[in-house]
Amino acid sequence: MPDPIALDLNLSTAAQVGSAGLSRQDFEALIPAARAAHRSLCEGRKAGKIAFMDLPFDSRAAEAAQSLGGELSAFENLVVLGIGGSSLGAKALFSALCHPFHNLLPRERRSGARLFFPDNSDPSTFSALLDALDLRTTAFAAITKSGGTAETWAQLMVARERLSRLSAEAARRQIVAVTDPEKGALRKVAAAEGWRTLPVPPPVGGRFSVLTAVGLLPAAAAGIDVGALLAGAGEMARRCDSSELFENPAYLFAAALYLFDTSRMRRTHVFMPYADGLRETADWFVQLWAESLGKQGPAGPVGPTPVRAVGATDQHSLLQLLMEGPEDKVAVFVSLDRPREDLEVPKGWTSEPDAAYLGGHTFHELLSAEQRATAAALAAKGRPSLTLRLPCLDARSMGQLMMLLEVATAFAGPLYGVNPYDQPGVEAGKRYACGLLGRPGYERARAELEGRPPPSRDWVL
Ligand code: PA5
């Protein structure tokens, strides 16, 4: 069996980066809080309130997602209608595990349906997408855990109307719904419309739902090896069962970032994979870390600011700031031991020093050298980083990585004294939006908005 993913904290230690770094004593001082966080996670699991760590072992749910996903893979296109936790996880899996240009490949060279994630309710994107696709061979997966998200409903209402222009049968057969097993408007409408459905288990929070049908259905439709993904996630869930801070990679990851945030004032956490396929995984992590931890804590607002970067691209953008800007950041690198494909640079231009030394090296060697060099250069300036090393970018490693980051987030919540599973701030914005759009029942929200101080023309140029 190939190696599991590894967390390397060397360049975050005081031995390597001086006073900005963490010592064993810093972690040891956190042990009582870590034990309490572990207890709260275990109690939540036992009470059936926190279920994301058990998903890899739910073979019935996985089979249902694989079976419907398999059917959808026969379509040319699958459009995922969802946003936030109902889109980012599937998008991350698609980018990491399918061919980088999957949607451009002819049918016989790709593993399943082409996948599209419009996410946003930007009219230019969504109408252009519908114009570009042949709707006769396009299926839509409406994914919303609550069943009530405005962006998803707006897209679904348009998609259903377009399909019904083809036929009533198309509007019935080409839409599937993933939502709460009992509650919510989508559940009701799906039953009335005769859409096939899959459930999102209620004790799995939206941004922790990638291993439910929310992520597995699109993954299976694109031909991703869902079994290997869940096997990897299961291995990591078992590794992360340990109550010992120094044995549990997710706990250690969360503890290091928590300590940097709260005791070293390194509040910006830059998540920087050195692999294009992990760009969307970085987006997924940013949402997980920000929406779970950025809240009112017991003594005031808390929460780190996650930022997405991609190496080596952002060495030519953000790196200058990381290297010499304010000392308020810590980098989390993600590296691959082995790429899926490698490419050798041919020897040539031997009289041009800028080019000649590259001849005979592979692209992977170049990217790895850049990651190691960047981490070392930061360390030489007393700037810490952590590295997650994946043996390769396959379904098993992705399962491990996502489970590690989810457990880390669930563990960090109690360290910060916040509930990592809710998002009261997001709800407040949704209330105002419903008020503005005249939704019945939201008159008070509208009145509150109208009662705000009127904007002054002095501040508009
Ligand atoms: O993590 C979360 O709970 C949110 O980001 C939700 O996923 C997002 O708001 C979409 O919600 P829903 O799945 O209910 O449409």
Coordinates of C-alpha atoms and ligand atoms in Angstrom, one line a residue:
M1 CA 0.0 0.0 0.0
P2 CA 1.4 3.5 -0.9
D3 CA 2.3 5.9 1.9
P4 CA -0.3 7.9 3.6
I5 CA -0.2 11.7 3.5
A6 CA 2.2 13.2 5.9
L7 CA 2.2 16.5 7.9
D8 CA 5.6 18.0 8.2
L9 CA 5.9 20.7 10.9
N10 CA 9.6 21.1 10.8
L11 CA 9.6 24.6 9.3
S12 CA 7.1 25.8 11.9
T13 CA 9.3 25.0 14.8
A14 CA 11.4 27.4 16.9
A15 CA 14.5 25.3 16.0
Q16 CA 14.1 26.2 12.3
V17 CA 12.5 29.7 12.3
G18 CA 13.5 31.2 15.7
S19 CA 11.1 33.1 17.9
A20 CA 8.2 33.0 15.4
G21 CA 8.3 29.2 15.6
L22 CA 6.4 26.8 17.9
S23 CA 8.0 24.7 20.5
R24 CA 7.0 21.4 22.0
Q25 CA 6.0 23.3 25.2
D26 CA 3.6 25.4 23.2
F27 CA 1.8 22.2 22.1
E28 CA 2.0 20.7 25.5
A29 CA 0.4 23.7 27.1
L30 CA -2.5 23.2 24.7
I31 CA -3.1 19.5 25.8
P32 CA -5.9 20.2 28.3
A33 CA -7.8 22.3 25.7
A34 CA -7.1 19.6 23.1
R35 CA -8.5 16.9 25.4
A36 CA -11.6 18.9 25.9
A37 CA -11.9 19.5 22.1
H38 CA -11.5 15.7 21.5
R39 CA -14.1 15.0 24.1
S40 CA -16.6 17.4 22.6
L41 CA -16.1 15.8 19.1
C42 CA -16.5 12.3 20.5
E43 CA -19.6 13.3 22.4
G44 CA -21.1 14.9 19.3
R45 CA -20.4 11.8 17.3
K46 CA -21.8 9.5 20.0
A47 CA -25.0 11.6 20.2
G48 CA -25.4 11.3 16.5
K49 CA -25.0 15.1 16.0
I50 CA -21.7 15.0 14.1
A51 CA -21.6 12.4 11.4
F52 CA -19.0 13.5 8.8
M53 CA -16.3 11.1 10.2
D54 CA -18.6 8.1 9.8
L55 CA -19.4 8.8 6.1
P56 CA -16.6 6.7 4.6
F57 CA -18.1 3.6 6.3
D58 CA -21.7 4.2 5.0
S59 CA -21.5 1.8 2.1
R60 CA -25.3 2.0 1.4
A61 CA -25.2 5.7 0.9
A62 CA -22.1 5.4 -1.3
E63 CA -23.7 2.7 -3.4
A64 CA -26.8 4.9 -4.0
A65 CA -24.7 7.9 -5.1
Q66 CA -22.6 5.6 -7.3
S67 CA -25.6 4.1 -8.9
L68 CA -27.4 7.4 -9.7
G69 CA -24.0 9.0 -10.6
G70 CA -23.4 6.1 -13.0
E71 CA -26.7 6.7 -14.7
L72 CA -25.9 10.4 -15.0
S73 CA -22.5 9.6 -16.5
A74 CA -24.4 8.6 -19.7
F75 CA -25.3 12.2 -20.3
E76 CA -22.9 14.4 -22.2
N77 CA -23.1 17.1 -19.5
L78 CA -24.0 17.3 -15.8
V79 CA -24.6 20.8 -14.4
V80 CA -24.3 21.0 -10.7
L81 CA -26.7 23.6 -9.3
G82 CA -25.4 24.4 -5.8
I83 CA -23.3 26.9 -3.9
G84 CA -20.9 26.9 -1.0
G85 CA -20.7 23.6 0.7
S86 CA -23.1 22.2 -1.9
S87 CA -20.6 22.8 -4.7
L88 CA -17.0 23.4 -3.6
G89 CA -16.3 19.9 -2.5
A90 CA -17.5 18.3 -5.8
K91 CA -15.6 20.9 -7.7
A92 CA -12.4 20.1 -5.8
L93 CA -12.8 16.4 -6.5
F94 CA -13.4 17.0 -10.2
S95 CA -10.4 19.3 -10.6
A96 CA -8.1 17.0 -8.5
L97 CA -9.1 13.6 -9.9
C98 CA -10.3 14.1 -13.5
H99 CA -8.1 14.9 -16.5
P100 CA -7.2 18.6 -16.3
F101 CA -9.1 19.2 -19.6
H102 CA -11.8 16.5 -19.0
N103 CA -14.5 18.7 -20.5
L104 CA -12.6 19.2 -23.7
L105 CA -11.9 15.6 -24.3
P106 CA -14.1 13.5 -26.7
R107 CA -16.4 11.1 -25.0
E108 CA -14.3 8.0 -25.7
R109 CA -11.2 9.7 -24.0
R110 CA -13.0 10.8 -20.8
S111 CA -14.2 8.9 -17.8
G112 CA -17.7 10.2 -17.6
A113 CA -20.0 13.2 -18.1
R114 CA -18.6 16.7 -18.5
L115 CA -19.2 18.6 -15.3
F116 CA -20.1 22.3 -14.9
F117 CA -20.4 24.2 -11.7
P118 CA -22.0 27.6 -12.3
D119 CA -22.2 28.3 -8.5
N120 CA -23.0 31.9 -8.6
S121 CA -26.2 33.6 -9.8
D122 CA -24.3 35.7 -12.2
P123 CA -26.6 35.9 -15.2
S124 CA -23.8 36.2 -17.7
T125 CA -22.3 32.9 -16.7
F126 CA -25.5 30.9 -16.3
S127 CA -27.2 32.1 -19.5
A128 CA -24.0 31.6 -21.4
L129 CA -23.7 28.0 -20.0
L130 CA -27.2 27.1 -21.0
D131 CA -26.6 28.5 -24.5
A132 CA -23.4 26.6 -24.9
L133 CA -24.8 23.2 -23.8
D134 CA -27.1 20.9 -25.8
L135 CA -29.9 20.5 -23.3
R136 CA -31.1 17.3 -24.9
T137 CA -28.0 15.6 -23.5
T138 CA -27.6 17.6 -20.3
A139 CA -28.7 16.6 -16.8
F140 CA -28.9 18.9 -13.8
A141 CA -28.2 18.0 -10.2
A142 CA -29.9 20.5 -7.8
I143 CA -27.9 20.2 -4.6
T144 CA -29.0 22.1 -1.5
K145 CA -28.9 20.7 2.0
S146 CA -31.5 23.2 3.4
G147 CA -33.5 23.1 0.2
G148 CA -34.0 26.8 0.5
T149 CA -31.0 28.6 -1.0
A150 CA -31.9 31.4 -3.4
E151 CA -29.0 31.1 -5.8
T152 CA -29.7 27.4 -6.3
W153 CA -33.5 27.8 -6.6
A154 CA -33.1 30.6 -9.2
Q155 CA -30.9 28.3 -11.4
L156 CA -33.1 25.3 -10.9
M157 CA -36.2 27.3 -11.9
V158 CA -34.5 28.4 -15.1
A159 CA -33.2 24.9 -15.9
R160 CA -36.5 23.2 -15.3
E161 CA -38.3 25.7 -17.6
R162 CA -35.7 25.2 -20.4
L163 CA -36.0 21.4 -20.1
S164 CA -39.8 21.6 -20.2
R165 CA -39.5 23.4 -23.5
L166 CA -38.0 20.1 -24.8
S167 CA -40.7 17.9 -23.1
A168 CA -42.3 17.2 -19.8
E169 CA -40.3 13.9 -19.8
A170 CA -37.0 15.8 -20.1
A171 CA -37.9 18.0 -17.2
R172 CA -38.6 14.9 -15.1
R173 CA -35.8 12.6 -16.2
Q174 CA -33.0 15.2 -16.5
I175 CA -33.2 16.7 -13.0
V176 CA -32.1 15.0 -9.8
A177 CA -32.1 16.5 -6.4
V178 CA -29.8 16.1 -3.4
T179 CA -31.3 17.5 -0.2
D180 CA -32.5 16.8 3.3
P181 CA -34.2 13.4 3.5
E182 CA -37.4 14.9 4.8
K183 CA -37.4 18.7 5.2
G184 CA -37.2 21.7 2.9
A185 CA -38.9 23.0 -0.2
L186 CA -36.7 21.0 -2.6
R187 CA -37.7 17.7 -1.0
K188 CA -41.4 18.6 -1.5
V189 CA -41.0 19.9 -5.1
A190 CA -38.8 16.9 -6.1
A191 CA -41.6 14.5 -5.0
A192 CA -44.2 16.5 -6.9
E193 CA -42.0 16.6 -10.0
G194 CA -41.0 13.0 -9.9
W195 CA -37.3 13.8 -9.7
R196 CA -34.9 11.1 -8.5
T197 CA -33.4 12.2 -5.2
L198 CA -30.6 11.4 -2.7
P199 CA -30.4 12.5 0.9
V200 CA -27.9 14.7 2.7
P201 CA -27.8 13.3 6.3
P202 CA -29.0 16.0 8.7
P203 CA -26.0 15.6 11.1
V204 CA -23.6 16.4 8.3
G205 CA -23.0 20.2 8.0
G206 CA -23.0 21.7 4.5
R207 CA -19.2 22.3 4.2
F208 CA -18.5 18.9 5.7
S209 CA -20.7 17.1 3.2
V210 CA -18.3 16.3 0.4
L211 CA -18.4 12.6 1.2
T212 CA -22.2 12.4 1.0
A213 CA -24.1 12.4 -2.2
V214 CA -23.3 16.2 -2.4
G215 CA -19.8 15.3 -3.6
L216 CA -20.1 11.6 -4.5
L217 CA -22.9 12.0 -7.0
P218 CA -21.1 14.4 -9.3
A219 CA -17.8 12.5 -8.7
A220 CA -19.4 9.2 -9.8
A221 CA -21.0 11.0 -12.8
A222 CA -17.5 12.2 -13.9
G223 CA -16.1 8.7 -13.4
I224 CA -14.1 9.3 -10.3
D225 CA -13.2 6.2 -8.2
V226 CA -15.5 6.8 -5.3
G227 CA -14.5 3.6 -3.6
A228 CA -10.9 4.6 -3.4
L229 CA -11.9 8.1 -2.2
L230 CA -13.9 6.7 0.6
A231 CA -11.2 4.2 1.5
G232 CA -8.7 7.0 1.8
A233 CA -11.1 9.1 3.9
G234 CA -11.8 6.0 6.1
E235 CA -8.0 5.5 6.7
M236 CA -7.7 9.1 7.8
A237 CA -10.8 9.0 10.0
R238 CA -9.2 6.0 11.8
R239 CA -5.9 7.8 12.2
C240 CA -7.7 10.9 13.5
D241 CA -9.6 8.9 16.2
S242 CA -6.6 9.2 18.5
S243 CA -7.1 11.5 21.5
E244 CA -3.3 12.1 21.6
L245 CA -2.3 15.5 20.1
F246 CA 1.1 14.2 19.0
E247 CA -0.4 11.1 17.2
N248 CA -3.3 12.8 15.5
P249 CA -2.3 14.6 12.3
A250 CA -5.5 16.6 12.1
Y251 CA -5.3 17.7 15.7
L252 CA -1.6 18.7 15.3
F253 CA -2.4 20.6 12.1
A254 CA -5.2 22.5 13.8
A255 CA -3.2 23.1 16.9
A256 CA -0.3 24.5 15.0
L257 CA -2.5 27.0 13.1
Y258 CA -4.5 27.9 16.2
L259 CA -1.2 28.6 18.1
F260 CA 0.1 30.7 15.2
D261 CA -3.1 32.7 15.1
T262 CA -3.6 33.2 18.9
S263 CA 0.0 33.3 20.3
R264 CA 2.1 34.5 17.4
M265 CA -0.4 36.9 15.8
R266 CA -0.1 35.0 12.5
R267 CA -3.7 35.3 11.7
T268 CA -3.6 34.9 7.9
H269 CA -3.3 31.2 6.9
V270 CA -2.1 30.9 3.3
F271 CA -3.1 27.5 1.8
M272 CA -0.8 27.0 -1.1
P273 CA -0.7 23.6 -3.0
Y274 CA 2.0 23.1 -5.6
A275 CA -0.4 21.4 -8.0
D276 CA -3.0 22.9 -10.3
G277 CA -5.3 20.1 -9.5
L278 CA -5.6 21.3 -5.9
R279 CA -6.5 24.9 -6.7
E280 CA -10.2 24.2 -6.1
T281 CA -9.3 22.1 -3.0
A282 CA -7.7 25.3 -1.7
D283 CA -11.0 27.1 -2.3
W284 CA -12.9 24.4 -0.5
F285 CA -10.5 24.6 2.5
V286 CA -10.8 28.4 2.6
Q287 CA -14.6 28.1 3.0
L288 CA -14.2 25.3 5.5
W289 CA -11.8 27.2 7.7
A290 CA -13.4 30.6 7.4
E291 CA -17.1 29.7 7.7
S292 CA -16.5 27.3 10.5
L293 CA -14.1 29.4 12.7
G294 CA -14.8 33.1 12.0
K295 CA -17.4 33.9 14.7
Q296 CA -18.2 35.4 18.0
G297 CA -16.0 33.5 20.5
P298 CA -16.6 33.6 24.3
A299 CA -14.5 36.8 24.6
G300 CA -15.2 38.5 21.3
P301 CA -14.8 37.8 17.6
V302 CA -12.3 35.1 16.6
G303 CA -11.1 33.3 13.5
P304 CA -8.1 33.1 11.2
T305 CA -8.2 34.5 7.7
P306 CA -7.5 31.7 5.1
V307 CA -6.2 32.7 1.8
R308 CA -5.8 30.6 -1.3
A309 CA -2.6 30.5 -3.3
V310 CA -1.2 28.1 -5.9
G311 CA 2.5 27.4 -6.3
A312 CA 4.5 28.2 -8.4
T313 CA 2.0 30.6 -10.0
D314 CA 1.6 32.8 -6.9
Q315 CA 5.4 33.0 -6.3
H316 CA 5.0 35.6 -9.0
S317 CA 2.2 37.4 -7.1
L318 CA 1.7 36.8 -3.3
L319 CA 5.2 35.6 -2.4
Q320 CA 6.9 39.0 -2.1
L321 CA 4.3 39.9 0.6
L322 CA 4.8 36.6 2.4
M323 CA 8.6 37.0 2.3
E324 CA 8.9 40.6 3.4
G325 CA 5.5 42.0 4.3
P326 CA 3.9 42.1 7.8
E327 CA 4.8 39.1 9.9
D328 CA 1.1 38.1 10.3
K329 CA 1.0 35.0 8.1
V330 CA 1.8 31.3 8.0
A331 CA 1.9 29.3 4.9
V332 CA 0.5 25.8 4.5
F333 CA 2.1 24.1 1.5
V334 CA 0.8 21.0 -0.1
S335 CA 3.2 19.0 -2.2
L336 CA 3.1 15.9 -4.3
D337 CA 5.8 13.2 -4.1
R338 CA 4.9 12.0 -7.6
P339 CA 2.9 13.8 -10.3
R340 CA 0.3 11.9 -12.4
E341 CA 2.2 12.8 -15.5
D342 CA 5.7 14.2 -15.8
L343 CA 7.5 16.0 -18.6
E344 CA 11.2 16.2 -19.3
V345 CA 12.7 19.5 -20.4
P346 CA 14.9 18.7 -23.5
K347 CA 18.5 19.7 -23.4
G348 CA 19.2 22.8 -25.5
W349 CA 20.5 26.3 -25.6
T350 CA 23.6 25.2 -23.8
S351 CA 25.2 28.6 -24.2
E352 CA 22.2 30.4 -22.4
P353 CA 22.7 30.0 -18.7
D354 CA 19.0 31.0 -18.0
A355 CA 17.8 28.0 -20.0
A356 CA 20.7 25.4 -20.1
Y357 CA 20.5 24.2 -16.4
L358 CA 16.8 23.1 -16.9
G359 CA 17.7 20.6 -19.7
G360 CA 17.3 17.0 -18.5
H361 CA 15.2 18.0 -15.4
T362 CA 11.5 17.3 -15.3
F363 CA 8.6 19.7 -14.6
H364 CA 8.0 17.9 -11.4
E365 CA 11.6 18.4 -10.3
L366 CA 11.2 22.1 -11.1
L367 CA 7.9 22.5 -9.1
S368 CA 9.2 20.5 -6.1
A369 CA 12.4 22.5 -6.1
E370 CA 10.4 25.7 -6.1
Q371 CA 8.3 24.5 -3.2
R372 CA 11.2 23.4 -1.1
A373 CA 13.1 26.6 -2.0
T374 CA 10.2 28.9 -1.1
A375 CA 9.7 27.2 2.3
A376 CA 13.4 27.3 3.0
A377 CA 13.7 31.0 2.0
L378 CA 10.7 31.9 4.3
A379 CA 12.3 29.9 7.1
A380 CA 15.6 31.7 6.6
K381 CA 13.7 35.0 7.2
G382 CA 12.1 33.6 10.3
R383 CA 8.8 32.9 8.6
P384 CA 7.1 29.6 9.4
S385 CA 5.3 27.2 7.2
L386 CA 3.7 23.7 7.4
T387 CA 3.7 21.1 4.6
L388 CA 1.2 18.4 3.8
R389 CA 2.9 15.9 1.6
L390 CA 0.8 13.7 -0.6
P391 CA 2.3 10.6 -2.2
C392 CA 0.4 11.5 -5.4
L393 CA -2.9 13.1 -6.5
D394 CA -5.2 10.1 -6.6
A395 CA -8.6 9.4 -5.1
R396 CA -7.2 7.7 -2.0
S397 CA -4.9 10.7 -1.1
M398 CA -7.8 13.1 -1.8
G399 CA -10.0 11.2 0.6
Q400 CA -7.2 11.4 3.2
L401 CA -6.6 15.0 2.7
M402 CA -10.2 16.1 2.8
M403 CA -10.9 14.1 6.0
L404 CA -7.8 15.5 7.6
L405 CA -8.8 19.0 6.9
E406 CA -12.4 18.4 8.1
V407 CA -11.3 16.8 11.4
A408 CA -8.8 19.7 11.9
T409 CA -11.7 22.2 11.4
A410 CA -14.0 20.3 13.7
F411 CA -11.3 20.1 16.4
A412 CA -10.3 23.8 15.9
G413 CA -13.9 24.9 16.7
P414 CA -13.8 24.1 20.4
L415 CA -10.2 25.4 20.7
Y416 CA -11.6 28.8 19.6
G417 CA -14.7 28.3 21.7
V418 CA -17.0 28.4 18.7
N419 CA -19.5 26.0 17.0
P420 CA -17.8 25.0 13.8
Y421 CA -21.0 23.8 12.2
D422 CA -23.2 26.9 12.1
Q423 CA -22.9 30.1 10.1
P424 CA -25.1 32.7 11.8
G425 CA -23.4 35.6 10.0
V426 CA -24.3 34.1 6.6
E427 CA -27.9 33.7 7.7
A428 CA -28.1 37.4 8.6
G429 CA -27.2 38.4 5.0
K430 CA -29.6 35.9 3.5
R431 CA -32.4 37.5 5.7
Y432 CA -31.7 40.9 4.3
A433 CA -31.5 39.6 0.7
C434 CA -35.0 37.9 1.1
G435 CA -36.3 41.2 2.5
L436 CA -35.0 43.1 -0.5
L437 CA -36.5 40.7 -2.9
G438 CA -39.9 41.0 -1.2
R439 CA -40.1 37.4 0.1
P440 CA -43.2 37.1 2.4
G441 CA -42.2 36.8 6.0
Y442 CA -39.1 39.0 5.6
E443 CA -40.8 42.4 5.9
R444 CA -39.0 43.0 9.2
A445 CA -35.6 42.5 7.6
R446 CA -36.6 44.9 4.8
A447 CA -37.8 47.5 7.4
E448 CA -34.4 47.1 9.3
L449 CA -32.6 47.8 6.1
E450 CA -34.7 50.8 5.2
G451 CA -34.2 52.1 8.8
R452 CA -30.4 52.3 8.3
P453 CA -28.9 55.8 7.9
P454 CA -29.4 56.9 4.3
P455 CA -26.2 56.9 2.2
S456 CA -24.7 60.3 1.6
R457 CA -23.9 61.5 -1.9
D458 CA -20.6 63.0 -0.4
W459 CA -19.2 59.5 -0.3
V460 CA -20.0 58.5 -3.9
L461 CA -17.8 59.7 -6.7
Ligands
PA5_1 O1 -21.4 25.2 4.8 C1 -22.5 25.6 4.7 O2 -23.4 25.2 5.4 C2 -22.9 26.6 3.6 O3 -21.7 27.0 2.9 C3 -23.9 25.9 2.7 O4 -23.3 24.8 2.1 C4 -24.3 26.9 1.6 O5 -24.8 28.1 2.2 C5 -25.4 26.3 0.7 O6 -26.4 25.8 1.5 P1 -27.4 24.7 1.0 O7 -26.7 23.5 0.8 O8 -28.4 24.6 2.1 O9 -28.0 25.2 -0.3

